[in-house]
């Protein structure tokens, strides 16, 4: 297992999915979530987009709270190996501790490839991941009152499954936050 200098890896990266100069709506949602996390964690937010007509993307994201937007010219159609290499190189350069990728078909194909490449964990279909004052991770789900597709019982079961199957990853995330941001001593935990 690779060891990384935790202090170097202290940024948030958002992958902006785009086609023919248009961003997928999930990109703005992820930037909003990244901004919320960034305020809490005191980290800068970066974004990366891959595709064509990238000058259009830059205009659509002007005004978004980004430290920097990385634009990579490539074929508009998602090609797993090419997109993985481009985003992996971006991750190596930026060194984010959090990478947000939308739950689209492209995102569901790209995120696991990157998780394997960086020997790290992956949390999918997460409505909200909160960090409380003590540095504990909490999963939260919510829905509109009239959302007939929301399954509260299923969400609860999925959260318990994630807590059970990703226990080591979640513990490591909590420890990272407690040591780096709260200033706790590892021996106190």
Coordinates of N, CA and C in Angstrom, one line a residue:
X1 N 0.8 -1.2 0.0 CA 0.0 0.0 0.0 C 0.9 1.2 0.0
X2 N 0.5 2.2 -0.8 CA 1.3 3.4 -0.9 C 1.0 4.3 0.3
X3 N 2.1 5.1 0.7 CA 1.9 6.0 1.8 C 2.0 7.4 1.1
X4 N 1.2 8.3 1.5 CA 1.2 9.7 1.0 C 1.4 10.7 2.1
X5 N 2.0 11.8 1.8 CA 2.2 12.9 2.8 C 0.8 13.5 2.9
X6 N 0.1 13.3 4.0 CA -1.3 13.8 4.1 C -1.4 15.3 3.9
X7 N -0.4 16.1 4.4 CA -0.5 17.5 4.3 C -0.4 18.0 2.9
X8 N 0.3 17.2 2.0 CA 0.3 17.6 0.6 C -1.0 17.4 -0.1
X9 N -1.8 16.4 0.3 CA -3.0 16.0 -0.3 C -4.2 16.6 0.5
X10 N -4.4 17.9 0.3 CA -5.4 18.6 1.1 C -6.2 19.6 0.3
X11 N -6.8 19.1 -0.8 CA -7.6 19.9 -1.7 C -8.8 19.0 -2.1
X12 N -9.8 19.7 -2.7 CA -11.0 19.0 -3.2 C -11.0 19.2 -4.8
X13 N -11.2 18.1 -5.5 CA -11.2 18.1 -6.9 C -12.6 17.7 -7.4
X14 N -13.2 18.4 -8.3 CA -14.5 18.0 -8.8 C -14.3 17.7 -10.3
X15 N -14.8 16.5 -10.7 CA -14.8 16.2 -12.2 C -16.0 16.7 -12.8
X16 N -15.8 17.6 -13.8 CA -17.0 18.2 -14.5 C -17.2 17.4 -15.8
X17 N -18.2 16.7 -15.9 CA -18.6 15.9 -17.1 C -19.2 16.9 -18.1
X18 N -18.7 16.8 -19.3 CA -19.2 17.7 -20.4 C -19.2 17.0 -21.7
X19 N -20.1 17.5 -22.6 CA -20.2 17.1 -24.0 C -20.4 18.3 -24.9
X20 N -19.6 18.4 -25.9 CA -19.8 19.5 -26.9 C -20.0 20.8 -26.3
X21 N -19.1 21.1 -25.3 CA -19.2 22.5 -24.7 C -20.3 22.7 -23.7
X22 N -21.0 21.7 -23.3 CA -22.1 21.8 -22.3 C -21.7 20.9 -21.1
X23 N -21.8 21.5 -19.9 CA -21.6 20.7 -18.7 C -22.8 20.0 -18.3
X24 N -22.6 18.8 -17.8 CA -23.7 18.0 -17.2 C -24.2 18.7 -15.9
X25 N -25.5 18.8 -15.7 CA -26.0 19.5 -14.5 C -25.4 19.0 -13.2
X26 N -25.0 17.8 -13.1 CA -24.4 17.3 -11.9 C -23.1 18.0 -11.5
X27 N -22.4 18.6 -12.5 CA -21.2 19.3 -12.2 C -21.4 20.5 -11.3
X28 N -22.4 21.3 -11.5 CA -22.7 22.4 -10.6 C -23.1 21.9 -9.2
X29 N -23.9 20.8 -9.2 CA -24.2 20.3 -7.9 C -23.0 19.9 -7.1
X30 N -22.0 19.2 -7.8 CA -20.8 18.8 -7.1 C -20.0 20.0 -6.7
X31 N -19.9 21.0 -7.5 CA -19.2 22.2 -7.1 C -19.8 22.8 -5.8
X32 N -21.1 22.9 -5.7 CA -21.8 23.4 -4.5 C -21.5 22.5 -3.3
X33 N -21.5 21.2 -3.5 CA -21.2 20.3 -2.4 C -19.7 20.5 -2.0
X34 N -18.8 20.6 -3.0 CA -17.4 20.8 -2.7 C -17.1 22.1 -1.9
X35 N -17.9 23.1 -2.3 CA -17.7 24.4 -1.6 C -18.1 24.3 -0.2
X36 N -19.2 23.6 0.1 CA -19.7 23.4 1.5 C -18.6 22.6 2.3
X37 N -18.1 21.6 1.7 CA -17.0 20.8 2.4 C -15.8 21.6 2.5
X38 N -15.4 22.4 1.5 CA -14.2 23.2 1.6 C -14.3 24.2 2.7
X39 N -15.4 24.8 3.0 CA -15.6 25.8 4.1 C -15.3 25.1 5.4
X40 N -15.9 23.9 5.5 CA -15.8 23.1 6.7 C -14.3 22.6 7.0
X41 N -13.7 22.2 5.9 CA -12.3 21.6 6.0 C -11.2 22.6 5.7
X42 N -11.5 23.8 5.3 CA -10.6 24.9 5.0 C -9.6 24.4 3.9
X43 N -10.2 23.9 2.8 CA -9.5 23.4 1.6 C -9.9 24.2 0.4
X44 N -9.0 24.3 -0.6 CA -9.5 24.9 -1.9 C -10.2 23.9 -2.8
X45 N -11.0 24.4 -3.7 CA -11.7 23.5 -4.6 C -11.2 23.8 -6.0
X46 N -10.9 22.7 -6.7 CA -10.4 22.7 -8.1 C -11.5 21.9 -8.9
X47 N -11.5 22.1 -10.2 CA -12.3 21.3 -11.1 C -11.6 21.0 -12.3
X48 N -11.9 19.8 -12.9 CA -11.3 19.4 -14.1 C -12.4 19.0 -15.1
X49 N -12.3 19.4 -16.4 CA -13.2 19.0 -17.4 C -12.4 18.4 -18.6
X50 N -12.9 17.4 -19.2 CA -12.3 16.7 -20.3 C -13.3 16.7 -21.5
X51 N -12.8 17.1 -22.7 CA -13.7 17.1 -23.8 C -13.3 18.1 -24.9
X52 N -14.3 18.6 -25.7 CA -14.1 19.5 -26.7 C -14.8 20.8 -26.4
X53 N -14.6 21.9 -27.2 CA -15.2 23.2 -27.0 C -15.1 23.6 -25.6
X54 N -13.9 23.5 -25.0 CA -13.7 23.8 -23.6 C -13.8 25.3 -23.2
X55 N -13.7 26.2 -24.2 CA -13.9 27.6 -23.9 C -15.3 27.9 -23.4
X56 N -16.3 27.1 -23.9 CA -17.7 27.2 -23.5 C -17.8 26.7 -22.0
X57 N -17.1 25.7 -21.6 CA -17.1 25.2 -20.3 C -16.6 26.3 -19.3
X58 N -15.5 26.9 -19.6 CA -15.0 28.0 -18.8 C -16.0 29.1 -18.5
X59 N -16.7 29.5 -19.5 CA -17.7 30.5 -19.4 C -18.9 30.1 -18.5
X60 N -19.3 28.8 -18.7 CA -20.4 28.3 -17.9 C -20.1 28.2 -16.4
X61 N -18.8 28.1 -16.1 CA -18.4 27.9 -14.7 C -17.8 29.2 -14.1
X62 N -17.9 30.3 -14.9 CA -17.4 31.6 -14.3 C -18.3 31.9 -13.1
X63 N -17.7 32.4 -12.1 CA -18.5 32.8 -10.9 C -18.6 31.6 -9.9
X64 N -18.2 30.5 -10.3 CA -18.2 29.3 -9.4 C -16.9 29.5 -8.5
X65 N -17.1 29.1 -7.2 CA -16.0 29.2 -6.2 C -14.9 28.2 -6.4
X66 N -14.1 28.4 -7.5 CA -13.0 27.5 -7.8 C -11.7 28.2 -7.7
X67 N -10.7 27.5 -7.1 CA -9.3 28.0 -7.0 C -8.8 28.0 -8.5
X68 N -9.1 26.9 -9.2 CA -8.6 26.8 -10.6 C -9.4 25.8 -11.3
X69 N -9.7 26.0 -12.6 CA -10.4 25.1 -13.5 C -9.3 24.5 -14.5
X70 N -9.2 23.2 -14.5 CA -8.3 22.5 -15.4 C -9.1 22.0 -16.6
X71 N -8.7 22.4 -17.8 CA -9.4 22.0 -19.0 C -8.5 21.1 -19.9
X72 N -9.0 19.9 -20.2 CA -8.2 19.0 -21.0 C -8.9 18.6 -22.3
X73 N -8.3 19.0 -23.4 CA -8.9 18.7 -24.7 C -8.8 17.2 -25.0
X74 N -9.9 16.6 -25.4 CA -9.9 15.2 -25.8 C -11.1 14.9 -26.6
X75 N -11.2 13.7 -27.1 CA -12.4 13.3 -27.8 C -13.7 13.5 -26.9
X76 N -14.7 14.0 -27.5 CA -15.9 14.2 -26.7 C -16.6 13.0 -26.1
X77 N -16.5 11.9 -26.9 CA -17.0 10.6 -26.4 C -16.1 10.0 -25.3
X78 N -16.7 9.6 -24.2 CA -15.9 9.1 -23.1 C -15.2 7.8 -23.5
X79 N -13.9 7.8 -23.4 CA -13.1 6.6 -23.6 C -12.3 6.3 -22.3
X80 N -12.6 5.2 -21.7 CA -12.2 4.9 -20.4 C -10.7 5.1 -20.2
X81 N -9.8 4.5 -21.0 CA -8.4 4.6 -20.8 C -7.9 6.0 -20.9
X82 N -8.3 6.7 -21.9 CA -7.9 8.1 -22.1 C -8.3 9.0 -21.0
X83 N -9.6 9.0 -20.6 CA -10.1 9.8 -19.6 C -9.5 9.5 -18.2
X84 N -9.3 8.2 -18.0 CA -8.6 7.8 -16.7 C -7.2 8.3 -16.6
X85 N -6.5 8.2 -17.7 CA -5.1 8.8 -17.7 C -5.1 10.3 -17.5
X86 N -5.9 11.0 -18.2 CA -6.0 12.4 -18.1 C -6.3 12.8 -16.6
X87 N -7.4 12.2 -16.1 CA -7.8 12.6 -14.7 C -6.8 12.1 -13.7
X88 N -6.2 11.0 -13.9 CA -5.1 10.5 -13.0 C -3.9 11.4 -12.9
X89 N -3.5 11.9 -14.1 CA -2.4 12.9 -14.2 C -2.8 14.2 -13.4
X90 N -4.1 14.6 -13.6 CA -4.6 15.8 -12.9 C -4.5 15.6 -11.4
X91 N -5.0 14.4 -11.0 CA -5.0 14.1 -9.5 C -3.6 14.1 -9.0
X92 N -2.6 13.6 -9.7 CA -1.2 13.6 -9.3 C -0.7 15.0 -9.1
X93 N -1.1 15.9 -10.0 CA -0.6 17.3 -10.0 C -1.3 18.0 -8.8
X94 N -2.6 17.9 -8.7 CA -3.3 18.7 -7.7 C -3.2 18.2 -6.3
X95 N -3.2 16.8 -6.2 CA -3.1 16.1 -4.9 C -4.3 16.4 -4.0
X96 N -5.5 16.1 -4.5 CA -6.7 16.3 -3.7 C -6.9 15.1 -2.7
X97 N -7.4 15.4 -1.5 CA -7.8 14.4 -0.6 C -9.2 13.9 -0.8
X98 N -10.0 14.7 -1.6 CA -11.4 14.4 -1.9 C -11.5 14.6 -3.4
X99 N -12.1 13.6 -4.1 CA -12.4 13.8 -5.5 C -13.9 13.5 -5.7
X100 N -14.7 14.4 -6.2 CA -16.1 14.2 -6.4 C -16.4 14.0 -7.9
X101 N -17.1 12.9 -8.1 CA -17.5 12.5 -9.5 C -18.9 12.2 -9.5
X102 N -19.7 12.7 -10.4 CA -21.1 12.5 -10.5 C -21.5 11.0 -10.7
X103 N -22.7 10.7 -10.2 CA -23.2 9.3 -10.4 C -23.8 9.0 -11.7
X104 N -23.3 9.6 -12.8 CA -23.8 9.3 -14.1 C -23.2 8.0 -14.6
X105 N -23.5 7.6 -15.8 CA -22.9 6.3 -16.4 C -21.4 6.5 -16.6
X106 N -21.0 7.7 -17.0 CA -19.6 8.0 -17.2 C -18.9 8.0 -15.8
X107 N -19.5 8.7 -14.9 CA -18.9 8.8 -13.5 C -18.8 7.4 -12.9
X108 N -19.8 6.6 -13.1 CA -19.8 5.2 -12.5 C -18.7 4.3 -13.2
X109 N -18.3 4.7 -14.4 CA -17.3 3.9 -15.0 C -15.9 4.5 -14.7
X110 N -15.8 5.8 -14.5 CA -14.5 6.4 -14.3 C -14.0 6.3 -12.8
X111 N -14.9 6.6 -11.9 CA -14.5 6.6 -10.4 C -13.9 5.3 -10.0
X112 N -14.4 4.1 -10.3 CA -13.7 2.9 -9.8 C -12.4 2.7 -10.4
X113 N -12.2 3.1 -11.6 CA -10.9 3.0 -12.3 C -9.9 3.9 -11.5
X114 N -10.3 5.1 -11.2 CA -9.3 5.9 -10.4 C -9.1 5.4 -9.0
X115 N -10.1 4.9 -8.4 CA -9.9 4.3 -7.0 C -8.9 3.2 -7.1
X116 N -8.9 2.3 -8.1 CA -8.0 1.3 -8.2 C -6.6 1.8 -8.5
X117 N -6.5 2.8 -9.4 CA -5.2 3.4 -9.8 C -4.5 4.0 -8.6
X118 N -5.3 4.6 -7.7 CA -4.7 5.3 -6.5 C -4.8 4.4 -5.3
X119 N -5.2 3.2 -5.4 CA -5.3 2.3 -4.2 C -6.0 2.9 -3.1
X120 N -7.2 3.4 -3.4 CA -8.0 4.1 -2.3 C -9.4 3.6 -2.4
X121 N -10.2 4.1 -1.4 CA -11.6 3.7 -1.3 C -12.5 4.5 -2.2
X122 N -13.7 4.1 -2.3 CA -14.7 4.7 -3.2 C -16.1 4.6 -2.5
X123 N -16.7 5.8 -2.4 CA -18.1 5.8 -1.8 C -19.0 6.2 -3.0
X124 N -20.0 5.4 -3.3 CA -20.9 5.7 -4.4 C -22.3 5.9 -3.9
X125 N -23.1 6.6 -4.6 CA -24.5 6.9 -4.3 C -24.7 7.5 -2.9
X126 N -23.8 8.4 -2.6 CA -23.8 9.0 -1.3 C -24.6 10.3 -1.4
X127 N -25.7 10.4 -0.7 CA -26.5 11.6 -0.8 C -25.8 12.8 -0.1
X128 N -25.3 12.5 1.1 CA -24.6 13.5 1.9 C -23.7 12.8 2.9
X129 N -22.4 13.3 2.9 CA -21.5 12.8 3.9 C -21.0 13.9 4.7
X130 N -21.4 13.9 6.0 CA -21.2 15.1 6.9 C -20.1 14.7 7.9
X131 N -19.4 15.7 8.4 CA -18.4 15.6 9.4 C -18.9 16.4 10.6
X132 N -19.1 15.8 11.8 CA -19.6 16.5 12.9 C -18.5 17.2 13.6
X133 N -18.8 18.0 14.7 CA -17.8 18.7 15.5 C -16.7 17.9 16.0
X134 N -16.9 16.6 16.3 CA -15.9 15.7 16.9 C -15.1 15.0 15.8
X135 N -15.4 15.3 14.5 CA -14.7 14.7 13.4 C -15.3 13.3 13.0
X136 N -16.5 13.0 13.4 CA -17.1 11.7 13.1 C -17.9 11.9 11.8
X137 N -17.8 10.9 10.9 CA -18.5 10.9 9.6 C -19.9 10.5 9.8
X138 N -20.8 11.1 9.2 CA -22.2 10.8 9.2 C -22.8 10.8 7.8
X139 N -23.5 9.7 7.5 CA -24.2 9.7 6.2 C -25.6 10.3 6.4
X140 N -26.0 11.1 5.5 CA -27.4 11.7 5.6 C -28.0 11.6 4.2
X141 N -29.3 11.3 4.3 CA -30.1 11.3 3.0 C -31.3 12.2 3.2
X142 N -31.8 12.7 2.1 CA -33.0 13.6 2.2 C -33.7 13.5 0.9
X143 N -34.9 14.0 0.9 CA -35.7 14.0 -0.3 C -36.8 15.1 -0.2
X144 N -37.3 15.4 -1.4 CA -38.5 16.3 -1.4 C -39.7 15.5 -0.8
X145 N -40.6 16.2 -0.2 CA -41.7 15.6 0.4 C -42.5 14.8 -0.5
X146 N -42.6 15.2 -1.8 CA -43.4 14.4 -2.8 C -42.6 13.5 -3.7
X147 N -41.4 13.2 -3.3 CA -40.6 12.3 -4.1 C -41.0 10.9 -3.9
X148 N -41.7 10.3 -4.8 CA -42.3 8.9 -4.7 C -41.2 7.9 -4.9
X149 N -40.0 8.3 -5.5 CA -39.0 7.3 -5.7 C -38.0 7.2 -4.6
X150 N -38.1 8.0 -3.6 CA -37.2 8.0 -2.4 C -37.6 6.8 -1.5
X151 N -36.6 6.0 -1.2 CA -36.9 4.9 -0.3 C -36.1 5.0 1.0
X152 N -36.7 5.5 2.0 CA -36.1 5.8 3.3 C -35.5 4.5 3.9
X153 N -36.3 3.4 3.8 CA -35.8 2.2 4.4 C -34.6 1.6 3.6
X154 N -34.7 1.7 2.3 CA -33.6 1.2 1.4 C -32.4 2.0 1.7
X155 N -32.5 3.4 1.8 CA -31.4 4.2 2.1 C -30.7 3.9 3.4
X156 N -31.5 3.6 4.4 CA -31.0 3.3 5.7 C -30.2 1.9 5.7
X157 N -30.8 1.0 4.9 CA -30.1 -0.3 4.8 C -28.8 -0.1 4.0
X158 N -28.8 0.7 3.0 CA -27.6 1.0 2.2 C -26.5 1.6 3.0
X159 N -26.9 2.6 3.8 CA -26.0 3.3 4.7 C -25.3 2.3 5.7
X160 N -26.2 1.4 6.3 CA -25.6 0.4 7.2 C -24.6 -0.5 6.5
X161 N -25.0 -0.9 5.2 CA -24.1 -1.7 4.5 C -22.8 -1.0 4.2
X162 N -22.8 0.3 3.8 CA -21.6 1.0 3.6 C -20.8 1.1 4.9
X163 N -21.4 1.4 6.0 CA -20.7 1.5 7.2 C -20.0 0.1 7.6
X164 N -20.7 -1.0 7.2 CA -20.1 -2.3 7.5 C -19.0 -2.6 6.5
X165 N -19.2 -2.4 5.2 CA -18.2 -2.8 4.2 C -17.1 -1.8 4.0
X166 N -17.3 -0.6 4.4 CA -16.3 0.4 4.2 C -15.8 0.9 5.6
X167 N -15.9 0.1 6.6 CA -15.5 0.5 8.0 C -14.1 1.0 8.1
X168 N -13.1 0.3 7.4 CA -11.7 0.7 7.5 C -11.5 2.1 6.9
X169 N -12.1 2.3 5.7 CA -12.0 3.6 5.0 C -12.6 4.7 5.8
X170 N -13.8 4.5 6.4 CA -14.5 5.5 7.2 C -13.7 5.8 8.4
X171 N -13.1 4.8 9.1 CA -12.3 5.1 10.2 C -11.0 5.9 9.9
X172 N -10.4 5.6 8.7 CA -9.3 6.3 8.3 C -9.6 7.8 8.0
X173 N -10.8 8.0 7.3 CA -11.2 9.4 7.1 C -11.5 10.2 8.4
X174 N -12.1 9.5 9.3 CA -12.4 10.2 10.6 C -11.0 10.5 11.3
X175 N -10.1 9.6 11.3 CA -8.8 9.8 11.9 C -8.1 11.0 11.2
X176 N -8.1 11.0 9.9 CA -7.5 12.1 9.1 C -8.0 13.4 9.5
X177 N -9.3 13.5 9.6 CA -10.0 14.8 10.0 C -9.6 15.2 11.4
X178 N -9.7 14.2 12.3 CA -9.5 14.5 13.7 C -8.1 15.0 14.0
X179 N -7.1 14.3 13.3 CA -5.7 14.7 13.5 C -5.3 16.0 12.8
X180 N -5.7 16.1 11.6 CA -5.3 17.2 10.8 C -6.1 18.5 11.1
X181 N -7.4 18.4 11.3 CA -8.2 19.6 11.5 C -8.7 19.9 12.9
X182 N -8.9 18.9 13.7 CA -9.2 19.2 15.1 C -8.0 19.3 16.0
X183 N -6.9 18.6 15.5 CA -5.7 18.7 16.3 C -5.6 17.6 17.4
X184 N -6.4 16.6 17.3 CA -6.3 15.5 18.3 C -5.0 14.7 18.1
X185 N -4.6 14.2 19.2 CA -3.4 13.3 19.1 C -3.9 11.9 18.8
X186 N -3.2 11.2 17.9 CA -3.6 9.8 17.6 C -3.7 8.9 18.8
X187 N -2.9 9.1 19.8 CA -2.9 8.3 21.0 C -4.2 8.5 21.8
X188 N -4.9 9.6 21.6 CA -6.2 9.9 22.3 C -7.4 9.1 21.7
X189 N -7.2 8.5 20.5 CA -8.3 7.9 19.8 C -8.4 6.4 20.1

